CSV table of C-alpha atoms and ligand atoms in Angstrom, one decimal:
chain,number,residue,atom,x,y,z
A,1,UNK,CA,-3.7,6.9,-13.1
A,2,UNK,CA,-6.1,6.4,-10.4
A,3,UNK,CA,-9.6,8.4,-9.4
A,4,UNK,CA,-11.8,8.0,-6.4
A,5,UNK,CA,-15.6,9.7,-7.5
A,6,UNK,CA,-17.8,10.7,-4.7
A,7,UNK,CA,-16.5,7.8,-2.4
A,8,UNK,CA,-18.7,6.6,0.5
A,9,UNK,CA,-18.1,3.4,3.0
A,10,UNK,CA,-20.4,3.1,5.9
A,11,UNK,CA,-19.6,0.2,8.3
A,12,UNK,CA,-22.6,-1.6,9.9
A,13,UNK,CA,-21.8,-1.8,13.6
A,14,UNK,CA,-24.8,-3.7,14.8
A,15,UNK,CA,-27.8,-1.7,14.8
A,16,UNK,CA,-25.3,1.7,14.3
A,17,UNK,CA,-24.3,2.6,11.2
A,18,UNK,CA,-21.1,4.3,10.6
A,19,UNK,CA,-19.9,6.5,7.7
A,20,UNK,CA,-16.1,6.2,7.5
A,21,UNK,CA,-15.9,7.8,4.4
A,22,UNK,CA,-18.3,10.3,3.3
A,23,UNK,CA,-18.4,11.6,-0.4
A,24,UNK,CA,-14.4,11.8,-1.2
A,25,UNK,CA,-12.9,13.0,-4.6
A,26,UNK,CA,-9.3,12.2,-5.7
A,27,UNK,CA,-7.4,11.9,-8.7
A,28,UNK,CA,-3.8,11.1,-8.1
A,29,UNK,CA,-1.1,11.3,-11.3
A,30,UNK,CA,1.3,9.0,-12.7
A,31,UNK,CA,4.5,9.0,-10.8
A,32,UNK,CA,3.5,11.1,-7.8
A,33,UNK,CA,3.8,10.9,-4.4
A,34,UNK,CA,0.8,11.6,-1.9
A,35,UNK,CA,0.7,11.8,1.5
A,36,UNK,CA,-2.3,11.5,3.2
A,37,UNK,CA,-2.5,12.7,7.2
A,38,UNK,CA,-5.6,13.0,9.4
A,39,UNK,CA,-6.6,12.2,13.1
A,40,UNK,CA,-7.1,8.7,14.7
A,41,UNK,CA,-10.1,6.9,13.3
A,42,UNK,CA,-10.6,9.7,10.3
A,43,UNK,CA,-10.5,6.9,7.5
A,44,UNK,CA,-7.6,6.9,6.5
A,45,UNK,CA,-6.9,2.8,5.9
A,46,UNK,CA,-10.5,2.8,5.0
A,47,UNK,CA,-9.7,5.1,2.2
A,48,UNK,CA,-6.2,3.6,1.6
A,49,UNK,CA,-8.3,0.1,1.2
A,50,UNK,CA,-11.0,1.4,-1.2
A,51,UNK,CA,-8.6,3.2,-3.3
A,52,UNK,CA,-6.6,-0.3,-3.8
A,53,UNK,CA,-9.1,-2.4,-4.1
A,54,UNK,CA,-9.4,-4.0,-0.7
A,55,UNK,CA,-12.4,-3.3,-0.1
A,56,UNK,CA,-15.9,-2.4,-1.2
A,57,UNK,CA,-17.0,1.3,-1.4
A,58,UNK,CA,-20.9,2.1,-0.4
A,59,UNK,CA,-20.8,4.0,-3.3
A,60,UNK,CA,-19.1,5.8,-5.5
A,61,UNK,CA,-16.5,4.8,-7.9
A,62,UNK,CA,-12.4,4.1,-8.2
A,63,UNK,CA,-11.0,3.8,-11.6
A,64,UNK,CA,-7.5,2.4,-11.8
A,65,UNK,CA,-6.1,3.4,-15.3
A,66,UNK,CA,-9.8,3.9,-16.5
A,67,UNK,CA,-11.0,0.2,-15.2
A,68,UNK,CA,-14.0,1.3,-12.8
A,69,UNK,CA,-12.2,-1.3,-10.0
A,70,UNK,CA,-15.5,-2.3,-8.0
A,71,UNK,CA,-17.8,-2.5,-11.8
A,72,UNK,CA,-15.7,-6.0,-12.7
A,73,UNK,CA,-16.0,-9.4,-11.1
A,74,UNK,CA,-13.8,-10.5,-8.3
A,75,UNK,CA,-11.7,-12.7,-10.6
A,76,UNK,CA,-10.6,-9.7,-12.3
A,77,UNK,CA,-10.3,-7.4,-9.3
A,78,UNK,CA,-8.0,-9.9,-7.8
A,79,UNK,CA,-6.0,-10.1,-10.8
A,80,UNK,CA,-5.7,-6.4,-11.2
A,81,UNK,CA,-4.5,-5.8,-7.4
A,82,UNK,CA,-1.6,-8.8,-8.0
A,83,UNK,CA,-0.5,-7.2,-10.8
A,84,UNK,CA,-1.0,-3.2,-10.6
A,85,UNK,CA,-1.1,-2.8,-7.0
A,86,UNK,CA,1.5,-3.0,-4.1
A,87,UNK,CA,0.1,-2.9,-0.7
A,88,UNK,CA,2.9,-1.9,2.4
A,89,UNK,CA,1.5,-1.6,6.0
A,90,UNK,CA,2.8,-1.0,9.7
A,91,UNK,CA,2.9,-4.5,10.9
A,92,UNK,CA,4.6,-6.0,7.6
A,93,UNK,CA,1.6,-8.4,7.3
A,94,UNK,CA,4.4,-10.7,6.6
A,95,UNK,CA,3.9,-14.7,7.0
A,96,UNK,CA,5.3,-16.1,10.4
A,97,UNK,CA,6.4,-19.7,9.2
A,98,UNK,CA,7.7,-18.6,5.9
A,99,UNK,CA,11.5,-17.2,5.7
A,100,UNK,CA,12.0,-14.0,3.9
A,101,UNK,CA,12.8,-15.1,0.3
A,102,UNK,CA,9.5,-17.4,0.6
A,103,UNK,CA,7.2,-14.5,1.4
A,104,UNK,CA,8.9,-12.5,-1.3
A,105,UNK,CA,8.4,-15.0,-3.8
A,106,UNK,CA,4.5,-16.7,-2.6
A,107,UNK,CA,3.0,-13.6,-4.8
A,108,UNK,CA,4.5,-14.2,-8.0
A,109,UNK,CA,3.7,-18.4,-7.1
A,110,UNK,CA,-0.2,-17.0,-6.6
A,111,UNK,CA,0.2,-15.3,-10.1
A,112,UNK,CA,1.7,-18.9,-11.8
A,113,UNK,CA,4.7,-17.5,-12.6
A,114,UNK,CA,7.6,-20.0,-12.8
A,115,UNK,CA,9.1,-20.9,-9.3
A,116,UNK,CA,12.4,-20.5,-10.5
A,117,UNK,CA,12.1,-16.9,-12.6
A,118,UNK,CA,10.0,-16.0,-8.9
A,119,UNK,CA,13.0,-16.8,-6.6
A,120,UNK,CA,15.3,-15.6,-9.1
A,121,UNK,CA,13.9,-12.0,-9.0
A,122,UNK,CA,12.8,-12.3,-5.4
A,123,UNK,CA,16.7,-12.6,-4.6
A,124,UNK,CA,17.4,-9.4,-6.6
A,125,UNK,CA,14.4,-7.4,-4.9
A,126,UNK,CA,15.8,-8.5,-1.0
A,127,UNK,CA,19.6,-8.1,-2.4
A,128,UNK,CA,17.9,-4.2,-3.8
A,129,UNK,CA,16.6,-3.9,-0.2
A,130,UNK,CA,19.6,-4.5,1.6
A,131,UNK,CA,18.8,-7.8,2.8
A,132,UNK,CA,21.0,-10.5,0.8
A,133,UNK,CA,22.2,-11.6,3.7
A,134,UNK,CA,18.9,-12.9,5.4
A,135,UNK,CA,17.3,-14.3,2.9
A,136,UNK,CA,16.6,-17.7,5.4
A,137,UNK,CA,15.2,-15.5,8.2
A,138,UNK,CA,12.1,-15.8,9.1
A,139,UNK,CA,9.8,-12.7,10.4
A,140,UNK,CA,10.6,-13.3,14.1
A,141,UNK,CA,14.3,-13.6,13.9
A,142,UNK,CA,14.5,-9.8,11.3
A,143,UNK,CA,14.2,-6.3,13.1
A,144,UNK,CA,11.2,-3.8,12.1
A,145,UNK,CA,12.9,-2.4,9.6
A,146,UNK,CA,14.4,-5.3,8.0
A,147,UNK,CA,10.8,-7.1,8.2
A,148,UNK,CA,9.5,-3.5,6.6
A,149,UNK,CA,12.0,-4.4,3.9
A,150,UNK,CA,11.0,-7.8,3.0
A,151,UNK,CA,7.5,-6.6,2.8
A,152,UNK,CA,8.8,-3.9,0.5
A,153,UNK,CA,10.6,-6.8,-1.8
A,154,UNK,CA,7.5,-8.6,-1.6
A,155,UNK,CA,5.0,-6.2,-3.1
A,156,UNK,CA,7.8,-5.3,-5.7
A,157,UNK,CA,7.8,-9.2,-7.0
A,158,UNK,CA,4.6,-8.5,-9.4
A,159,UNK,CA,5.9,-5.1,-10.2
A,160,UNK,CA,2.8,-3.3,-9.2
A,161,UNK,CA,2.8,0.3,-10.8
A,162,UNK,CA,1.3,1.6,-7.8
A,163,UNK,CA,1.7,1.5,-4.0
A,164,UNK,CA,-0.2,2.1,-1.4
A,165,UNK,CA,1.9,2.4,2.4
A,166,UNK,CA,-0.2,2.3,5.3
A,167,UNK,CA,1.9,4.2,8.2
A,168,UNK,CA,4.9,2.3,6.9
A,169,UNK,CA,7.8,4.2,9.4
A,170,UNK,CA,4.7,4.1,12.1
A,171,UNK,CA,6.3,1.3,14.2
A,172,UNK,CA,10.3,2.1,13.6
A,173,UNK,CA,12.7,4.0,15.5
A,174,UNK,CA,13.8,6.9,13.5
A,175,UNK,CA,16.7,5.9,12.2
A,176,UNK,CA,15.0,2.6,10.4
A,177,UNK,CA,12.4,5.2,9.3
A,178,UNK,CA,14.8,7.1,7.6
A,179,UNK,CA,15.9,4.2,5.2
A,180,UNK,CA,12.6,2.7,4.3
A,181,UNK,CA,11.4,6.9,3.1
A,182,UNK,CA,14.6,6.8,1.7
A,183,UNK,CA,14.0,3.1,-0.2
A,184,UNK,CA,10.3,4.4,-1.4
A,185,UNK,CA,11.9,7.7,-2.8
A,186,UNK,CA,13.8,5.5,-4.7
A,187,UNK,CA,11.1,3.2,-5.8
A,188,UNK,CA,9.5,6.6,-7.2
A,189,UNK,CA,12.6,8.3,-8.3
A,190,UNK,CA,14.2,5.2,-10.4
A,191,UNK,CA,11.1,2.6,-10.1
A,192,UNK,CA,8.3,5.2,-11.4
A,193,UNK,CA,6.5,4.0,-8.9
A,194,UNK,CA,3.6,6.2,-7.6
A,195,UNK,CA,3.2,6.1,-3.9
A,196,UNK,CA,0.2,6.8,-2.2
A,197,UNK,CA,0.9,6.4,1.9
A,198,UNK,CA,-0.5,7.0,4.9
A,199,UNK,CA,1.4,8.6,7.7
A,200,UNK,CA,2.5,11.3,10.1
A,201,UNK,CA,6.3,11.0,9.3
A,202,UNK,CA,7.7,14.0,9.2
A,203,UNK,CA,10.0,12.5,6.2
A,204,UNK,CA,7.5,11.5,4.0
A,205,UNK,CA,5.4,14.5,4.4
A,206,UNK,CA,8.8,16.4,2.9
A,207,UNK,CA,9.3,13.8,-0.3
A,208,UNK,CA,5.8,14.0,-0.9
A,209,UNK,CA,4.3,16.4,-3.6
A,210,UNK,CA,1.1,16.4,-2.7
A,211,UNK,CA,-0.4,16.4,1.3
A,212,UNK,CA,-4.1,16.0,1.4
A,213,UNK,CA,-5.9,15.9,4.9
A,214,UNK,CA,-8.5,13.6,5.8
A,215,UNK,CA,-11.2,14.4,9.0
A,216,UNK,CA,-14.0,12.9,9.9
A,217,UNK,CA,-14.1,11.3,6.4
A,218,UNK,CA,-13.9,14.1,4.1
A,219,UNK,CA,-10.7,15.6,2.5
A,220,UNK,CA,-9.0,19.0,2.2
A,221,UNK,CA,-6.1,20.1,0.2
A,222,UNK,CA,-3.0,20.7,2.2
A,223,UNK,CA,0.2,21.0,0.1
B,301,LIG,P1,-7.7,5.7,10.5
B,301,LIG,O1,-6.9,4.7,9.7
B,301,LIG,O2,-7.8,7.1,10.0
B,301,LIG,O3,-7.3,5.6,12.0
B,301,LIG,P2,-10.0,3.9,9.9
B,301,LIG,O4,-10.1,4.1,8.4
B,301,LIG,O5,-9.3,2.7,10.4
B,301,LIG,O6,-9.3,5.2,10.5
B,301,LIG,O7,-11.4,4.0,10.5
B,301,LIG,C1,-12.3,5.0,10.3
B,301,LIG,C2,-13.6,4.7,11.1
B,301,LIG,O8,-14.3,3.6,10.7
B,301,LIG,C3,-13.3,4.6,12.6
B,301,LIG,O9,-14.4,5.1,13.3
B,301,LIG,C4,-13.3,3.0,12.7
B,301,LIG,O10,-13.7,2.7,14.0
B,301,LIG,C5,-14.3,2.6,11.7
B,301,LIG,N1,-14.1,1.3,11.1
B,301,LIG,C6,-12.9,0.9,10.5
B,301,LIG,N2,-13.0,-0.4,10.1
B,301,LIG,C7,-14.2,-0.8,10.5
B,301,LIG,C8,-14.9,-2.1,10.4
B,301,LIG,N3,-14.4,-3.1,9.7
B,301,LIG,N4,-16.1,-2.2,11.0
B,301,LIG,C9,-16.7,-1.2,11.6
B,301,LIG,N5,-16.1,0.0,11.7
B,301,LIG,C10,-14.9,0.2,11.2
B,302,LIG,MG1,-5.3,3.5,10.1
């Protein structure tokens, strides 16, 4: 499904260059779920960001279901992250003057679907994540984990096939933590989404199949 070859990002800092990343392979399956763990400042969102097609690798390649993602134009880069690609990450990234059913539905909107088959499924998705019930709330006035949720909802509105979770328990009490691992086991589980996240959760190293470990911008094998 997706394939990083011989990956490389180096960050211009000034005069200093920087090499986050530094020659990483990966080929991750249909429906599986990997958990990548490494150090503070090891690369792992700079991975994470390359691998979904946030960002531009120094070289190397990433081919998403055999597309080579950063060999196309930006038109169709964009178009393939809305449509193929769900992005989740510790802050929720959500929008502050929006309530939760409008940031679930401004994706599909972005992607011309019809407002009203967007809000329809974007009140299924927050009703799917337990959040039925707040659908007028906006960011400020949900918990963590509810605003984890609507982020959740929100990359499921384009029904992306995979999804990429950036520390997504890292800022919730355990409890809260528990339910969104338990949510994304689902997502895999009945969705067939493939998960590809970030993070030092004890939980989600447990679900996953696959543990790779990422230092100093090179990976090693773990589980
Ligand atoms: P992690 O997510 O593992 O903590 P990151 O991928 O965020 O690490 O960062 C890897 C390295 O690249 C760090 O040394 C960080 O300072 C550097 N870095 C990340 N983003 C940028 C950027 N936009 N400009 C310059 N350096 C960056
Ligand atoms: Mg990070």
């Amino acid at each position: 499904m997706l394939k990083a070859e011989n990956l490389h990002k180096v960050y211009q800092d000034g005069k200093i260059n920087l090499e986050a990343i530094k020659g990483i392979n990966l080929e991750i399956k249909k429906g599986e779920i990997l958990c990548i763990i490494g150090p503070s400042g090891a690369g792992k969102s700079t991975l994470l960001h390359l691998l979904g097609g946030l960002d531009t690798p120094s070289k190397g390649k990433v081919f998403l279901e055999g597309k080579d993602l950063y060999h196309i134009s930006e038109e169709q880069r964009a178009r393939i992250r809305n449509r193929t690609i769900g992005f989740v990450f510790q802050f929720y990234h959500l929008l502050p003057d929006f309530s939760a059913l409008e940031n679930v539905i401004l994706p599909a909107v972005i992607d011309s679907s019809s407002f009203l088959k967007a809000k329809d499924k974007a009140l299924r998705l927050l009703k799917l994540v337990g959040l039925g019930a707040r659908l007028g709330h906006k960011p400020a006035q949900l918990s963590g984990g509810e605003q984890q949720r609507v982020a959740i909802a929100r990359t499921l509105i384009n029904d992306p096939q995979i999804i990429f979770c950036d520390e997504p328990t890292g800022n919730l009490d355990s409890e809260r933590g528990k339910e969104i691992v338990e949510l994304l086991g689902n997502l895999n589980r009945e969705g067939n989404k493939t998960l590809v996240m970030v993070s030092h959760d004890e939980k989600i190293a447990k679900m996953a199949h696959r543990i790779v470990h990422i230092r100093d911008g090179r990976l090693k094998e773990v589980k």
